Amino acid sequence: MKSLNLYGKQDIRFEQSSVPVLEQSEDVIIKVKAVGICGSDISRFNKLGPYVEGMTFGHEFAGEVVEVGTTVGHVKVGDRVAVCPTFYCGKCENCKKGELSRCEKLTVIGARHPGSYAEYVKLPAENILPIPANVDYDTAALVEPSAVVAHGFYRTSIQPGAEVAITGCGSIGLLAIQWAKIFGAKKVYAIDIDDSKLQVAKEIGADVLINSKEKDPQPLIEEYTNGLGVELVIESAGSPVTSAQVLALPKKGGEVVFMGIPYADINIERFYFEKIVRNELTVLGSWNAISSPFPGKEWTSTIHYMSTGQLNIKPMISHRLQLEEGPKIFSKILNREGNFVKVLFYPELG
């Protein structure tokens, strides 16, 4: 089968791999209909390399069930499904407490198990979620990143009527804009340095657009909020610069959730660090997307709001490609040769 396999830093190859086969009674084999490039894929491709040399990469996808093991009951051949790509051990202290996202051995497909940049993928039945007829494969391919964002929002104390600032309007930030509205935000500020991404943010519901390359977001947000600041800030840019600056955006007693990963040291000026103390901020980290009972309400809620249209994925998709274009497109994204938001591959094409 066609696949994209990661061999080293900036070394991803379009190759033929073995088709997965049923081995356990709970196994499900899925034909991949749409699979997206995650921001973490770009970071690993660029800076970290594979966990296992030559591993089939990728983890954001949706598809059709083509084979099931003997004990699988909730899905059958022909079902349209989204997939949680995450594995937890179930044995560590955190798993026993039901804090699955904090599992000591947390991993996803594409790391130590074959991933979804391929024509077929195998996962346990508990990782498979049926999708309703009105949720297409393009949309369902983004269930995983949406669940990541939902996981972060469930950690907050956001109340209806809150004002929320989102830094970074990549896939995670654009999903965060929509989740902020689902959680009841009355006004959402979208902050980015790319006007094309800010226009997508506007299309999917952002109320105020701020290009932080042109204007400092802090005085603008203070002006909009009568000097108070917002109740909640989501840092999704993964930038060492914004990871410090976001601390100046919440009101006293406000919250900051870090979803982006800078992959670099963060130097926080005294001005920003003191905001944590003097404004008594709550600073939260949010990792992965699963909770108990597995895979968690993040997943079922995502599918529900995709079905109602409150999560609007289509404006986020900037590129639709064949799998063989993978090596070229990874290099283009890395070298910023074009405007990319969400890139989808269709392994069955070509």
Short mmCIF file of C-alpha atoms in Angstrom, two decimals:
data_model
loop_
_atom_site.label_atom_id
_atom_site.label_comp_id
_atom_site.label_asym_id
_atom_site.label_seq_id
_atom_site.Cartn_x
_atom_site.Cartn_y
_atom_site.Cartn_z
CA MET A 1 0.00 0.00 0.00
CA LYS A 2 1.06 3.63 -0.50
CA SER A 3 2.52 5.32 2.58
CA LEU A 4 4.66 8.21 3.84
CA ASN A 5 7.45 6.97 6.10
CA LEU A 6 9.73 9.09 8.29
CA TYR A 7 13.42 8.11 8.28
CA GLY A 8 15.12 11.12 9.83
CA LYS A 9 15.03 14.87 10.21
CA GLN A 10 13.56 16.32 7.01
CA ASP A 11 13.57 12.83 5.47
CA ILE A 12 10.07 11.62 4.67
CA ARG A 13 9.59 9.16 1.79
CA PHE A 14 6.68 8.03 -0.35
CA GLU A 15 6.93 4.23 -0.39
CA GLN A 16 5.08 0.95 -0.54
CA SER A 17 4.37 -0.66 2.85
CA SER A 18 2.66 -3.85 3.95
CA VAL A 19 -1.12 -3.75 4.36
CA PRO A 20 -2.08 -4.30 8.03
CA VAL A 21 -3.78 -7.59 8.94
CA LEU A 22 -6.07 -8.61 11.81
CA GLU A 23 -4.10 -10.11 14.71
CA GLN A 24 -6.24 -9.49 17.81
CA SER A 25 -9.97 -10.07 18.23
CA GLU A 26 -10.52 -6.35 18.92
CA ASP A 27 -8.60 -5.13 15.86
CA VAL A 28 -10.25 -2.87 13.28
CA ILE A 29 -8.73 -2.10 9.88
CA ILE A 30 -9.73 1.20 8.30
CA LYS A 31 -9.34 2.45 4.75
CA VAL A 32 -8.03 6.01 5.10
CA LYS A 33 -10.28 8.47 3.27
CA ALA A 34 -8.71 11.75 4.44
CA VAL A 35 -5.68 12.45 6.61
CA GLY A 36 -4.34 15.81 7.77
CA ILE A 37 -0.89 17.20 8.50
CA CYS A 38 -0.61 18.16 12.16
CA GLY A 39 1.63 21.00 13.33
CA SER A 40 3.44 18.49 15.53
CA ASP A 41 4.21 16.44 12.40
CA ILE A 42 6.02 19.44 10.92
CA SER A 43 8.01 19.96 14.13
CA ARG A 44 9.03 16.31 14.32
CA PHE A 45 9.87 16.24 10.61
CA ASN A 46 11.99 19.37 11.00
CA LYS A 47 13.75 19.04 14.34
CA LEU A 48 13.27 15.70 16.06
CA GLY A 49 13.09 12.87 13.55
CA PRO A 50 11.23 9.58 14.03
CA TYR A 51 10.85 7.51 17.18
CA VAL A 52 11.36 4.47 14.95
CA GLU A 53 13.27 4.86 11.69
CA GLY A 54 11.04 4.31 8.67
CA MET A 55 7.79 4.45 10.67
CA THR A 56 4.63 5.30 8.72
CA PHE A 57 3.83 8.83 9.88
CA GLY A 58 0.56 10.70 10.60
CA HIS A 59 -2.34 10.49 13.05
CA GLU A 60 -5.22 12.84 12.05
CA PHE A 61 -7.63 10.88 9.87
CA ALA A 62 -11.04 9.46 9.10
CA GLY A 63 -12.06 6.51 6.96
CA GLU A 64 -14.16 3.44 6.26
CA VAL A 65 -14.07 0.17 8.21
CA VAL A 66 -12.95 -2.69 5.95
CA GLU A 67 -12.23 -5.50 8.45
CA VAL A 68 -13.11 -6.19 12.09
CA GLY A 69 -11.95 -8.73 14.67
CA THR A 70 -14.26 -11.34 16.14
CA THR A 71 -15.11 -9.41 19.34
CA VAL A 72 -15.79 -6.03 17.71
CA GLY A 73 -19.41 -5.03 18.17
CA HIS A 74 -19.95 -1.28 17.89
CA VAL A 75 -18.68 -0.89 14.32
CA LYS A 76 -18.96 -3.08 11.23
CA VAL A 77 -17.53 -3.29 7.74
CA GLY A 78 -18.66 -0.29 5.70
CA ASP A 79 -19.10 2.09 8.65
CA ARG A 80 -17.78 5.63 8.30
CA VAL A 81 -15.59 6.47 11.28
CA ALA A 82 -13.33 8.97 12.99
CA VAL A 83 -10.45 7.61 15.00
CA CYS A 84 -8.68 8.44 18.25
CA PRO A 85 -5.03 7.71 17.43
CA THR A 86 -3.85 7.64 21.05
CA PHE A 87 -2.72 4.72 23.20
CA TYR A 88 -2.56 4.75 27.01
CA CYS A 89 -1.13 2.06 29.28
CA GLY A 90 -4.01 1.75 31.77
CA LYS A 91 -1.56 0.71 34.48
CA CYS A 92 0.33 3.81 35.63
CA GLU A 93 -0.79 5.94 38.58
CA ASN A 94 -2.39 8.58 36.37
CA CYS A 95 -4.31 6.04 34.29
CA LYS A 96 -5.61 4.41 37.46
CA LYS A 97 -6.90 7.83 38.56
CA GLY A 98 -8.64 8.25 35.21
CA GLU A 99 -6.23 10.98 34.10
CA LEU A 100 -5.49 9.31 30.79
CA SER A 101 -3.89 12.34 29.09
CA ARG A 102 -1.18 12.16 31.76
CA CYS A 103 -0.35 8.51 31.08
CA GLU A 104 3.34 7.79 31.60
CA LYS A 105 3.47 5.86 28.32
CA LEU A 106 1.10 7.98 26.22
CA THR A 107 1.75 7.63 22.51
CA VAL A 108 -0.03 7.97 19.17
CA ILE A 109 0.04 6.13 15.88
CA GLY A 110 2.79 7.42 13.63
CA ALA A 111 5.24 7.33 16.55
CA ARG A 112 5.76 3.73 17.67
CA HIS A 113 2.79 2.24 15.79
CA PRO A 114 2.15 2.57 12.03
CA GLY A 115 0.34 5.83 11.28
CA SER A 116 -2.28 7.15 8.90
CA TYR A 117 -0.29 8.56 6.00
CA ALA A 118 -1.21 5.30 4.33
CA GLU A 119 -4.05 3.57 2.53
CA TYR A 120 -4.95 1.42 5.55
CA VAL A 121 -4.51 1.64 9.34
CA LYS A 122 -5.15 -0.84 12.16
CA LEU A 123 -6.36 0.21 15.63
CA PRO A 124 -8.22 -1.34 18.57
CA ALA A 125 -12.01 -1.10 18.49
CA GLU A 126 -12.15 1.26 21.49
CA ASN A 127 -10.33 3.88 19.42
CA ILE A 128 -12.99 3.90 16.69
CA LEU A 129 -15.91 6.38 16.68
CA PRO A 130 -18.76 6.16 14.15
CA ILE A 131 -19.65 9.47 12.49
CA PRO A 132 -23.13 10.63 11.42
CA ALA A 133 -24.08 10.80 7.76
CA ASN A 134 -23.88 14.61 7.63
CA VAL A 135 -20.22 14.69 8.75
CA ASP A 136 -17.99 14.16 5.71
CA TYR A 137 -14.51 12.66 5.73
CA ASP A 138 -12.75 16.01 5.36
CA THR A 139 -14.45 17.24 8.51
CA ALA A 140 -14.00 13.99 10.41
CA ALA A 141 -10.27 14.00 9.69
CA LEU A 142 -10.08 16.95 12.08
CA VAL A 143 -11.86 15.27 14.97
CA GLU A 144 -8.51 14.62 16.66
CA PRO A 145 -7.17 18.21 16.64
CA SER A 146 -10.61 19.46 17.63
CA ALA A 147 -10.63 17.08 20.59
CA VAL A 148 -7.20 18.43 21.57
CA VAL A 149 -8.68 21.94 21.73
CA ALA A 150 -11.80 20.79 23.56
CA HIS A 151 -9.61 19.07 26.16
CA GLY A 152 -7.99 22.42 26.92
CA PHE A 153 -11.30 24.25 27.21
CA TYR A 154 -12.68 21.62 29.57
CA ARG A 155 -9.73 22.42 31.87
CA THR A 156 -10.78 26.07 32.19
CA SER A 157 -13.51 27.79 34.21
CA ILE A 158 -14.89 29.75 31.23
CA GLN A 159 -18.46 30.95 31.67
CA PRO A 160 -21.01 32.17 29.09
CA GLY A 161 -20.41 35.83 28.32
CA ALA A 162 -16.62 35.60 28.63
CA GLU A 163 -14.20 37.34 26.30
CA VAL A 164 -11.44 35.12 24.90
CA ALA A 165 -8.19 35.88 23.07
CA ILE A 166 -6.59 33.30 20.78
CA THR A 167 -2.93 33.73 19.78
CA GLY A 168 -2.01 31.87 16.60
CA CYS A 169 -4.55 31.11 13.88
CA GLY A 170 -3.25 27.81 12.61
CA SER A 171 -5.51 24.77 12.85
CA ILE A 172 -5.53 24.69 16.65
CA GLY A 173 -6.21 28.41 16.96
CA LEU A 174 -9.02 28.31 14.39
CA LEU A 175 -10.63 25.42 16.23
CA ALA A 176 -10.15 27.30 19.52
CA ILE A 177 -12.10 30.27 18.12
CA GLN A 178 -15.03 27.98 17.45
CA TRP A 179 -14.78 26.13 20.76
CA ALA A 180 -14.72 29.48 22.58
CA LYS A 181 -18.10 30.29 21.02
CA ILE A 182 -19.44 26.82 21.87
CA PHE A 183 -18.40 27.40 25.48
CA GLY A 184 -20.31 30.68 25.49
CA ALA A 185 -17.80 33.40 24.67
CA LYS A 186 -19.47 36.67 23.66
CA LYS A 187 -16.36 38.05 21.96
CA VAL A 188 -13.30 36.31 20.52
CA TYR A 189 -10.08 38.12 19.61
CA ALA A 190 -7.95 36.38 16.96
CA ILE A 191 -4.25 37.26 16.97
CA ASP A 192 -1.77 36.30 14.25
CA ILE A 193 0.91 37.80 11.99
CA ASP A 194 -0.64 36.41 8.79
CA ASP A 195 -3.59 38.32 7.31
CA SER A 196 -4.73 35.32 5.26
CA LYS A 197 -5.11 33.25 8.43
CA LEU A 198 -6.89 36.13 10.14
CA GLN A 199 -9.40 36.20 7.28
CA VAL A 200 -10.13 32.51 7.85
CA ALA A 201 -10.51 33.33 11.55
CA LYS A 202 -13.10 35.94 10.66
CA GLU A 203 -14.96 33.47 8.43
CA ILE A 204 -15.28 30.92 11.22
CA GLY A 205 -16.44 33.38 13.89
CA ALA A 206 -13.69 35.63 15.30
CA ASP A 207 -15.08 39.04 16.31
CA VAL A 208 -11.86 41.09 16.40
CA LEU A 209 -8.79 40.50 14.21
CA ILE A 210 -5.36 41.67 15.40
CA ASN A 211 -2.23 41.45 13.27
CA SER A 212 0.43 41.44 15.97
CA LYS A 213 3.16 42.25 13.45
CA GLU A 214 1.46 45.60 12.89
CA LYS A 215 -0.03 46.37 16.31
CA ASP A 216 0.68 45.33 19.88
CA PRO A 217 -2.31 43.19 21.00
CA GLN A 218 -2.14 44.24 24.66
CA PRO A 219 -3.21 47.91 24.37
CA LEU A 220 -5.80 46.98 21.75
CA ILE A 221 -7.40 44.39 23.99
CA GLU A 222 -7.25 46.78 26.95
CA GLU A 223 -9.06 49.35 24.81
CA TYR A 224 -11.77 46.88 23.84
CA THR A 225 -12.22 45.68 27.44
CA ASN A 226 -12.12 49.08 29.19
CA GLY A 227 -8.67 48.39 30.56
CA LEU A 228 -9.57 45.06 32.12
CA GLY A 229 -8.35 42.33 29.78
CA VAL A 230 -10.03 39.07 28.78
CA GLU A 231 -11.18 36.20 30.95
CA LEU A 232 -9.29 33.56 28.99
CA VAL A 233 -6.30 33.42 26.64
CA ILE A 234 -5.43 30.41 24.50
CA GLU A 235 -1.79 30.25 23.35
CA SER A 236 -1.79 28.11 20.21
CA ALA A 237 1.00 29.70 18.17
CA GLY A 238 3.75 27.71 19.83
CA SER A 239 6.03 30.73 19.57
CA PRO A 240 8.63 31.66 22.22
CA VAL A 241 7.57 35.30 21.77
CA THR A 242 3.80 34.86 22.15
CA SER A 243 4.29 32.33 24.95
CA ALA A 244 5.52 35.26 27.08
CA GLN A 245 3.28 38.00 25.70
CA VAL A 246 0.03 36.16 26.38
CA LEU A 247 0.53 36.70 30.10
CA ALA A 248 -0.32 40.39 29.65
CA LEU A 249 -3.70 39.78 28.00
CA PRO A 250 -5.95 38.34 30.76
CA LYS A 251 -7.76 40.40 33.37
CA LYS A 252 -6.94 40.01 37.05
CA GLY A 253 -7.86 36.48 38.06
CA GLY A 254 -7.95 35.39 34.41
CA GLU A 255 -6.68 32.20 32.82
CA VAL A 256 -4.07 31.26 30.23
CA VAL A 257 -4.02 27.87 28.52
CA PHE A 258 -0.88 26.79 26.69
CA MET A 259 -1.68 24.47 23.79
CA GLY A 260 1.21 25.36 21.48
CA ILE A 261 4.68 23.88 21.92
CA PRO A 262 7.54 26.28 21.06
CA TYR A 263 10.31 23.65 20.73
CA ALA A 264 12.65 26.44 21.92
CA ASP A 265 13.60 28.20 25.14
CA ILE A 266 11.21 30.91 26.35
CA ASN A 267 12.71 34.02 27.93
CA ILE A 268 10.04 35.87 29.88
CA GLU A 269 10.64 39.55 30.57
CA ARG A 270 9.91 40.68 34.12
CA PHE A 271 6.93 42.73 32.86
CA TYR A 272 5.17 39.61 31.61
CA PHE A 273 6.17 37.27 34.41
CA GLU A 274 4.93 39.66 37.08
CA LYS A 275 1.48 39.53 35.49
CA ILE A 276 1.17 35.95 36.79
CA VAL A 277 1.77 37.08 40.36
CA ARG A 278 0.24 40.54 40.48
CA ASN A 279 -2.90 39.56 38.53
CA GLU A 280 -3.21 36.17 40.24
CA LEU A 281 -3.47 34.37 36.93
CA THR A 282 -4.23 30.69 36.52
CA VAL A 283 -1.78 29.23 34.02
CA LEU A 284 -2.72 25.86 32.56
CA GLY A 285 -0.98 23.39 30.30
CA SER A 286 -3.09 21.15 28.10
CA TRP A 287 -1.75 17.97 26.57
CA ASN A 288 -3.37 15.58 24.12
CA ALA A 289 -7.10 14.93 23.95
CA ILE A 290 -8.16 11.90 25.93
CA SER A 291 -10.06 11.52 29.19
CA SER A 292 -11.99 8.87 31.05
CA PRO A 293 -14.03 6.96 30.03
CA PHE A 294 -11.80 6.61 26.95
CA PRO A 295 -11.55 8.32 24.57
CA GLY A 296 -13.53 10.98 26.44
CA LYS A 297 -16.18 13.67 26.07
CA GLU A 298 -13.77 15.70 23.92
CA TRP A 299 -14.41 13.24 21.09
CA THR A 300 -18.15 12.78 21.38
CA SER A 301 -18.66 16.53 21.80
CA THR A 302 -16.52 17.25 18.74
CA ILE A 303 -18.54 14.90 16.57
CA HIS A 304 -21.79 16.40 17.90
CA TYR A 305 -20.77 19.98 17.11
CA MET A 306 -19.44 18.98 13.71
CA SER A 307 -22.85 17.47 13.04
CA THR A 308 -24.66 20.66 14.08
CA GLY A 309 -22.30 22.83 12.02
CA GLN A 310 -20.99 24.77 15.03
CA LEU A 311 -17.55 23.40 14.20
CA ASN A 312 -17.04 24.56 10.62
CA ILE A 313 -13.99 22.82 9.19
CA LYS A 314 -14.19 23.54 5.47
CA PRO A 315 -12.73 27.10 5.55
CA MET A 316 -9.67 25.71 7.34
CA ILE A 317 -8.69 23.31 4.56
CA SER A 318 -6.17 25.05 2.30
CA HIS A 319 -4.81 22.08 0.32
CA ARG A 320 -6.20 18.73 -0.88
CA LEU A 321 -3.46 16.44 -2.22
CA GLN A 322 -2.47 12.94 -3.23
CA LEU A 323 -0.24 11.07 -0.78
CA GLU A 324 2.69 10.97 -3.20
CA GLU A 325 2.92 14.76 -2.92
CA GLY A 326 3.85 14.39 0.77
CA PRO A 327 7.65 14.85 0.65
CA LYS A 328 7.31 17.95 -1.51
CA ILE A 329 4.56 19.54 0.58
CA PHE A 330 6.38 18.93 3.89
CA SER A 331 9.37 20.82 2.50
CA LYS A 332 7.17 23.64 1.22
CA ILE A 333 5.44 24.05 4.59
CA LEU A 334 8.80 24.03 6.37
CA ASN A 335 10.22 26.65 4.00
CA ARG A 336 7.01 28.74 4.08
CA GLU A 337 6.55 28.43 0.32
CA GLY A 338 2.85 29.27 0.27
CA ASN A 339 -0.06 29.86 2.64
CA PHE A 340 -0.94 26.69 4.49
CA VAL A 341 -3.65 26.13 7.09
CA LYS A 342 -4.82 22.52 7.02
CA VAL A 343 -3.42 20.16 4.39
CA LEU A 344 -5.34 16.96 3.66
CA PHE A 345 -4.09 13.88 1.81
CA TYR A 346 -6.35 11.34 0.07
CA PRO A 347 -4.41 8.05 -0.02
CA GLU A 348 -6.87 6.29 -2.32
CA LEU A 349 -6.25 8.86 -5.09
CA GLY A 350 -3.50 8.58 -7.67
#
